[in-house]
Amino acid sequence: MKHIKIDQLDFELFIDYEQIKKRIRLMGIDISMKYEAKHPVFVGVLNGCFMFMADLMKEIHVPCEISFVKLASYDGTTQGSIHELLGVGMDLKGREVIIVEDIIDSGKSLQHTIDALEKMEVASIAVCALLMKPECVQYEFDNIMYVGFEIEKEFVVGYGLDYNGLCRNLPDIYKNVNSTG
């Protein structure tokens, strides 16, 4: 599909699955080399990371563990207070942690996750994101180590990213043609 319509919004193909797979393969090689003898824990931020994390883990060739967190805003916006709906569920003290995010937008949820992990006294935190909107990031991060694609202020859906819960299942990423977001 080159175009999709959701409600009254039009989206066009932005990044196809073949490009995504190639980029993830390269990220997996980099991570596997860096963490060769470190037994990292990958912490995926749900719901958006599920497709990216599944494909990324197929490209990781070192012993590792996987866990997930689920965050939500109290008022349903990126401006609201963040709270945890589902925790990591394992002891991470002294562990090498790689946070897996679908997209870094404002950075608010990422900052919340990093703060929570630092309280657990982890050895290190690296961030691996499929997409990042550099213009939108409102926090200073020195641990974003792996980014699949840097994008403009685009409103994107597909490959785990949603619009009102829809489109997470699409293999490609689409951008809204009517506005930026």
XYZ file of N, CA and C in Angstrom:
543
model
N 0.827 -1.184 0.000
C 0.000 0.000 0.000
C 0.872 1.248 0.000
N 0.527 2.155 -0.834
C 1.256 3.424 -0.893
C 0.565 4.502 -0.064
N -0.766 4.393 0.065
C -1.559 5.376 0.808
C -2.559 4.649 1.683
N -2.826 5.209 2.850
C -3.896 4.700 3.713
C -4.667 5.895 4.265
N -5.902 5.635 4.664
C -6.735 6.684 5.250
C -7.252 6.157 6.585
N -7.107 6.974 7.629
C -7.621 6.631 8.943
C -8.459 7.815 9.394
N -9.724 7.545 9.701
C -10.675 8.625 9.977
C -10.617 9.592 8.794
N -10.290 10.836 9.034
C -10.196 11.802 7.933
C -8.746 12.121 7.567
N -7.808 11.328 8.081
C -6.392 11.608 7.850
C -5.828 10.740 6.730
N -5.043 11.350 5.860
C -4.374 10.628 4.779
C -2.917 10.422 5.131
N -2.440 9.201 4.900
C -1.051 8.853 5.156
C -0.453 8.276 3.891
N 0.853 8.547 3.689
C 1.558 7.972 2.554
C 2.747 7.164 3.067
N 3.158 6.202 2.263
C 4.292 5.361 2.631
C 5.511 6.244 2.897
N 6.183 5.991 4.023
C 7.319 6.809 4.442
C 8.593 5.972 4.511
N 8.560 4.873 5.243
C 9.714 3.969 5.346
C 9.181 2.553 5.173
N 9.632 1.862 4.132
C 9.098 0.518 3.910
C 9.835 -0.514 4.765
N 9.194 -1.667 4.904
C 9.704 -2.711 5.798
C 11.099 -3.196 5.398
N 11.398 -3.215 4.120
C 12.745 -3.641 3.690
C 13.811 -2.696 4.235
N 13.554 -1.386 4.192
C 14.501 -0.411 4.763
C 14.619 -0.613 6.275
N 13.495 -0.831 6.921
C 13.483 -1.039 8.370
C 14.332 -2.253 8.720
N 14.102 -3.379 8.021
C 14.855 -4.610 8.303
C 16.352 -4.412 8.128
N 16.760 -3.720 7.067
C 18.191 -3.484 6.829
C 18.808 -2.672 7.965
N 18.107 -1.639 8.390
C 18.619 -0.787 9.461
C 18.699 -1.556 10.782
N 17.685 -2.369 11.061
C 17.679 -3.159 12.295
C 18.814 -4.172 12.287
N 19.084 -4.763 11.135
C 20.183 -5.721 11.044
C 21.507 -5.061 11.420
N 21.747 -3.850 10.908
C 22.971 -3.119 11.239
C 23.023 -2.741 12.724
N 21.894 -2.336 13.274
C 21.839 -2.017 14.699
C 22.148 -3.267 15.531
N 21.592 -4.396 15.126
C 21.832 -5.659 15.830
C 23.300 -6.047 15.818
N 23.963 -5.843 14.692
C 25.399 -6.133 14.596
C 26.173 -5.247 15.569
N 25.877 -3.941 15.561
C 26.569 -3.005 16.463
C 26.377 -3.390 17.927
N 25.121 -3.670 18.292
C 24.824 -4.012 19.686
C 25.507 -5.323 20.062
N 25.436 -6.320 19.200
C 26.058 -7.614 19.485
C 27.565 -7.479 19.688
N 28.217 -6.631 18.895
C 29.659 -6.431 19.055
C 29.972 -5.722 20.370
N 29.220 -4.679 20.692
C 29.490 -3.901 21.897
C 29.209 -4.686 23.177
N 28.193 -5.534 23.149
C 27.768 -6.244 24.362
C 28.168 -7.718 24.345
N 29.198 -8.035 23.582
C 29.610 -9.425 23.381
C 29.763 -10.213 24.685
N 30.362 -9.642 25.688
C 30.609 -10.375 26.938
C 29.863 -9.767 28.127
N 28.765 -9.051 27.860
C 28.122 -8.299 28.943
C 26.746 -8.804 29.370
N 26.131 -9.716 28.663
C 24.830 -10.280 29.030
C 23.808 -9.179 29.350
N 23.479 -8.333 28.368
C 22.574 -7.202 28.622
C 21.119 -7.629 28.833
N 20.357 -6.712 29.400
C 18.911 -6.864 29.525
C 18.273 -5.815 28.618
N 17.453 -6.253 27.684
C 16.715 -5.347 26.812
C 15.371 -5.065 27.464
N 15.066 -3.786 27.660
C 13.808 -3.383 28.274
C 12.994 -2.629 27.226
N 11.961 -3.273 26.744
C 11.107 -2.670 25.725
C 10.003 -1.845 26.347
N 9.732 -0.695 25.741
C 8.674 0.175 26.220
C 7.424 -0.074 25.363
N 6.432 -0.689 25.995
C 5.186 -1.048 25.310
C 4.247 0.141 25.216
N 3.355 0.149 24.257
C 3.020 -0.891 23.305
C 3.827 -0.754 22.016
N 4.298 0.434 21.757
C 4.869 0.747 20.462
C 6.079 -0.054 20.043
N 6.853 -0.562 20.997
C 8.121 -1.220 20.643
C 7.968 -2.650 20.170
N 6.779 -3.245 20.273
C 6.684 -4.691 20.115
C 7.186 -5.217 18.776
N 6.892 -4.569 17.669
C 7.359 -5.063 16.368
C 8.865 -4.831 16.217
N 9.303 -3.637 16.582
C 10.721 -3.301 16.491
C 11.549 -4.224 17.375
N 11.113 -4.421 18.603
C 11.886 -5.253 19.520
C 11.939 -6.704 19.037
N 10.833 -7.213 18.522
C 10.828 -8.594 18.020
C 11.844 -8.757 16.884
N 11.855 -7.823 15.942
C 12.804 -7.915 14.831
C 14.237 -7.661 15.297
N 14.415 -6.721 16.221
C 15.760 -6.434 16.736
C 16.345 -7.656 17.446
N 15.547 -8.318 18.262
C 16.064 -9.455 19.027
C 16.504 -10.602 18.114
N 15.919 -10.700 16.934
C 16.345 -11.724 15.969
C 17.745 -11.437 15.446
N 18.202 -10.193 15.589
C 19.525 -9.780 15.099
C 20.560 -9.666 16.209
N 20.186 -9.958 17.441
C 21.113 -9.909 18.578
C 21.674 -11.304 18.774
N 22.991 -11.432 18.744
C 23.628 -12.749 18.794
C 24.541 -12.896 20.001
N 24.110 -12.340 21.121
C 24.829 -12.492 22.384
C 23.820 -12.934 23.444
N 24.282 -13.604 24.496
C 23.361 -13.964 25.576
C 22.735 -12.693 26.162
N 21.424 -12.699 26.314
C 20.728 -11.523 26.814
C 19.400 -11.935 27.431
N 18.789 -10.995 28.109
C 17.462 -11.198 28.666
C 16.563 -10.076 28.162
N 15.254 -10.309 28.262
C 14.276 -9.365 27.746
C 13.218 -9.110 28.808
N 12.824 -7.858 28.936
C 11.708 -7.492 29.800
C 10.985 -6.313 29.158
N 9.874 -5.921 29.755
C 9.079 -4.826 29.203
C 8.567 -3.925 30.310
N 8.325 -2.674 29.962
C 7.598 -1.757 30.825
C 6.477 -1.163 29.986
N 5.426 -0.757 30.670
C 4.341 -0.076 29.979
C 4.057 1.202 30.745
N 4.092 2.315 30.025
C 3.882 3.623 30.621
C 2.628 4.248 30.044
N 2.057 5.179 30.795
C 0.897 5.939 30.296
C 0.930 7.321 30.902
N 0.348 8.273 30.184
C 0.190 9.629 30.698
C -1.123 9.693 31.456
N -1.128 10.394 32.579
C -2.359 10.512 33.366
C -3.483 11.131 32.572
N -3.190 12.132 31.745
C -4.266 12.783 30.995
C -4.314 12.351 29.532
N -3.541 11.309 29.176
C -3.603 10.776 27.821
C -2.811 11.553 26.784
N -2.009 12.526 27.199
C -1.198 13.295 26.256
C 0.267 13.144 26.615
N 1.133 13.586 25.720
C 2.560 13.541 26.022
C 2.932 14.599 27.054
N 2.016 15.519 27.346
C 2.286 16.564 28.336
C 1.929 16.112 29.749
N 1.119 15.057 29.890
C 0.649 14.611 31.196
C 1.726 13.944 32.017
N 1.411 13.689 33.281
C 2.323 12.976 34.168
C 2.407 11.516 33.728
N 3.602 10.979 33.762
C 3.824 9.593 33.345
C 3.675 8.676 34.554
N 3.005 7.555 34.366
C 2.991 6.541 35.408
C 3.177 5.172 34.764
N 3.637 4.237 35.588
C 3.976 2.909 35.102
C 2.780 1.984 35.277
N 2.367 1.343 34.214
C 1.279 0.383 34.280
C 1.808 -1.033 34.475
N 3.000 -1.285 33.979
C 3.606 -2.607 34.042
C 5.091 -2.396 34.269
N 5.629 -3.003 35.312
C 7.033 -2.809 35.655
C 7.934 -3.854 35.030
N 9.229 -3.665 35.209
C 10.243 -4.540 34.624
C 10.119 -5.973 35.138
N 9.867 -6.140 36.430
C 9.649 -7.468 36.989
C 10.900 -8.304 37.200
N 12.066 -7.678 37.276
C 13.299 -8.423 37.548
C 14.310 -7.495 38.208
N 15.264 -8.075 38.905
C 16.302 -7.296 39.573
C 17.342 -6.880 38.535
N 17.517 -5.586 38.387
C 18.454 -5.078 37.382
C 19.714 -4.466 38.009
N 19.856 -4.578 39.310
C 21.019 -3.991 39.976
C 22.311 -4.546 39.367
N 23.191 -3.625 38.947
C 24.469 -4.004 38.369
C 24.415 -4.525 36.940
N 23.264 -4.463 36.301
C 23.114 -5.009 34.944
C 23.294 -3.932 33.882
N 23.697 -4.376 32.700
C 23.779 -3.527 31.510
C 22.389 -3.534 30.879
N 21.773 -2.364 30.758
C 20.395 -2.278 30.263
C 20.355 -1.500 28.949
N 19.577 -2.024 28.012
C 19.325 -1.340 26.749
C 17.822 -1.111 26.659
N 17.422 0.156 26.696
C 16.011 0.521 26.559
C 15.669 0.499 25.070
N 14.593 -0.176 24.710
C 14.157 -0.258 23.316
C 12.863 0.537 23.174
N 12.930 1.598 22.382
C 11.795 2.500 22.149
C 11.421 2.480 20.673
N 10.135 2.632 20.389
C 9.704 2.767 18.999
C 10.087 4.140 18.470
N 9.824 5.189 19.280
C 10.088 6.553 18.819
C 10.434 7.440 20.009
N 11.408 8.307 19.809
C 11.716 9.333 20.805
C 11.195 10.641 20.230
N 10.183 11.174 20.902
C 9.544 12.408 20.472
C 9.993 13.509 21.429
N 9.209 13.826 22.445
C 9.616 14.848 23.421
C 10.727 14.314 24.325
N 10.737 13.001 24.553
C 11.714 12.394 25.451
C 11.202 12.236 26.867
N 9.971 12.660 27.125
C 9.428 12.605 28.479
C 9.329 11.178 29.012
N 8.768 10.262 28.248
C 8.648 8.881 28.729
C 10.023 8.220 28.834
N 10.920 8.555 27.923
C 12.273 8.017 27.994
C 12.974 8.501 29.266
N 12.842 9.772 29.586
C 13.447 10.304 30.808
C 12.872 9.609 32.042
N 11.570 9.365 32.037
C 10.933 8.655 33.151
C 11.531 7.254 33.306
N 11.684 6.555 32.189
C 12.227 5.194 32.215
C 13.675 5.195 32.699
N 14.474 6.122 32.218
C 15.871 6.218 32.649
C 15.950 6.502 34.150
N 15.142 7.444 34.623
C 15.141 7.766 36.058
C 14.789 6.533 36.893
N 13.776 5.786 36.463
C 13.360 4.588 37.194
C 14.465 3.534 37.202
N 15.152 3.362 36.067
C 16.233 2.376 35.991
C 17.427 2.797 36.840
N 17.742 4.082 36.866
C 18.861 4.559 37.689
C 18.607 4.295 39.166
N 17.357 4.385 39.607
C 17.008 4.071 41.002
C 17.242 2.599 41.308
N 17.225 1.755 40.278
C 17.465 0.320 40.450
C 18.955 0.000 40.469
N 19.789 1.018 40.346
C 21.253 0.879 40.399
C 21.794 -0.038 39.303
N 21.361 0.211 38.081
C 21.883 -0.552 36.946
C 23.325 -0.119 36.661
N 24.078 -0.980 35.999
C 25.482 -0.663 35.678
C 25.559 0.398 34.587
N 24.705 0.269 33.567
C 24.703 1.236 32.475
C 23.359 1.203 31.771
N 23.063 2.300 31.096
C 21.831 2.398 30.314
C 22.196 2.925 28.928
N 21.783 2.173 27.905
C 21.893 2.636 26.528
C 20.476 2.654 25.967
N 20.244 3.515 24.998
C 18.924 3.610 24.391
C 19.023 3.228 22.918
N 18.082 2.404 22.495
C 17.975 1.976 21.103
C 16.570 2.323 20.636
N 16.461 3.227 19.674
C 15.152 3.662 19.184
C 15.077 3.475 17.679
N 13.925 3.057 17.213
C 13.728 2.935 15.779
C 13.693 4.315 15.134
N 12.932 5.235 15.743
C 12.779 6.579 15.195
C 13.103 7.616 16.261
N 13.619 8.759 15.812
C 13.837 9.878 16.723
C 13.541 11.162 15.980
N 12.864 12.085 16.679
C 12.571 13.416 16.146
C 13.476 14.408 16.884
N 14.698 14.633 16.397
C 15.644 15.487 17.130
C 15.104 16.876 17.478
N 14.298 17.456 16.586
C 13.755 18.800 16.837
C 12.793 18.841 18.017
N 12.204 17.704 18.348
C 11.161 17.657 19.373
C 11.686 17.302 20.763
N 12.898 16.751 20.841
C 13.425 16.269 22.124
C 13.646 17.445 23.075
N 13.058 17.337 24.267
C 13.102 18.413 25.258
C 14.048 18.134 26.412
N 14.761 17.015 26.369
C 15.661 16.632 27.445
C 17.054 16.403 26.871
N 18.052 16.447 27.749
C 19.429 16.146 27.336
C 19.693 14.663 27.594
N 20.047 13.935 26.569
C 20.374 12.514 26.710
C 21.780 12.284 26.179
N 22.584 11.570 26.947
C 23.917 11.211 26.451
C 24.022 9.708 26.223
N 22.900 9.008 26.361
C 22.941 7.553 26.231
C 22.080 7.009 25.087
N 21.644 7.874 24.170
C 20.954 7.386 22.974
C 22.046 6.912 22.020
N 22.230 5.611 21.986
C 23.354 5.025 21.252
C 22.983 4.486 19.870
N 21.730 4.089 19.705
C 21.318 3.447 18.462
C 19.991 4.048 18.005
N 19.998 4.648 16.810
C 18.778 5.226 16.246
C 18.648 4.718 14.817
N 17.495 4.124 14.535
C 17.258 3.612 13.190
C 17.151 4.721 12.169
N 16.246 5.664 12.433
C 16.004 6.763 11.495
C 15.698 8.039 12.266
N 16.346 9.131 11.899
C 15.970 10.441 12.416
C 14.956 11.019 11.448
N 13.846 11.517 12.002
C 12.795 12.064 11.152
C 12.442 13.479 11.603
N 11.776 14.201 10.717
C 11.285 15.541 11.033
C 10.082 15.403 11.968
N 9.389 16.499 12.190
C 8.192 16.480 13.032
C 7.028 15.855 12.278
N 7.176 14.615 11.922
C 6.155 13.892 11.161
C 5.217 13.156 12.111
N 3.953 13.040 11.732
C 3.000 12.200 12.440
C 3.020 10.864 11.714
N 3.546 9.835 12.367
C 3.760 8.549 11.709
C 2.979 7.426 12.385
N 2.607 6.435 11.569
C 1.905 5.248 12.049
C 2.484 4.024 11.353
N 2.177 2.865 11.926
C 2.631 1.599 11.351
C 3.843 1.064 12.077
N 4.108 -0.202 11.893
C 5.248 -0.890 12.504
C 5.301 -0.623 14.018
N 4.160 -0.795 14.665
C 4.066 -0.612 16.108
C 3.535 0.736 16.536
N 3.653 1.741 15.680
C 3.176 3.093 16.002
C 1.699 3.193 15.642
N 0.923 3.861 16.492
C -0.514 3.860 16.265
C -1.126 5.251 16.162
N -2.363 5.256 15.706
C -3.247 6.415 15.756
C -4.538 5.901 16.375
N -4.821 6.326 17.585
C -6.004 5.850 18.324
C -6.074 4.320 18.361
N -4.925 3.682 18.560
C -4.878 2.229 18.655
C -4.826 1.504 17.330
N -4.962 2.212 16.223
C -4.985 1.588 14.899
C -3.612 1.648 14.228
N -3.377 0.745 13.321
C -2.218 0.724 12.416
C -0.935 0.136 12.997
N -0.924 -0.285 14.243
C 0.294 -0.878 14.817
C 0.743 -2.102 14.017
N -0.197 -2.794 13.401
C 0.079 -4.049 12.709
C 0.667 -3.877 11.315
N 0.702 -2.672 10.789
C 1.227 -2.466 9.438
C 2.741 -2.678 9.416
N 3.266 -3.362 8.418
C 4.709 -3.617 8.376
C 5.538 -2.395 7.992
N 4.938 -1.450 7.288
C 5.649 -0.249 6.855
C 5.280 0.923 7.764
N 6.036 2.017 7.660
C 5.730 3.240 8.388
C 5.188 4.260 7.402
N 4.087 4.884 7.798
C 3.414 5.889 6.981
C 3.442 7.229 7.688
N 3.486 8.317 6.899
C 3.432 9.655 7.493
C 2.175 10.356 7.038
N 1.660 11.201 7.915
C 0.467 11.976 7.602
C 0.841 13.034 6.574
N 0.038 13.163 5.537
C 0.330 14.129 4.477
C -0.308 15.482 4.741
N -1.198 15.554 5.734
C -1.932 16.796 6.002
C -1.229 17.706 6.999
N -0.470 17.136 7.909
C 0.127 17.971 8.953
C 1.393 17.318 9.485
N 2.048 18.052 10.390
C 3.199 17.498 11.087
C 2.781 17.221 12.510
N 3.513 16.319 13.196
C 3.086 15.994 14.555
C 4.113 15.460 15.416
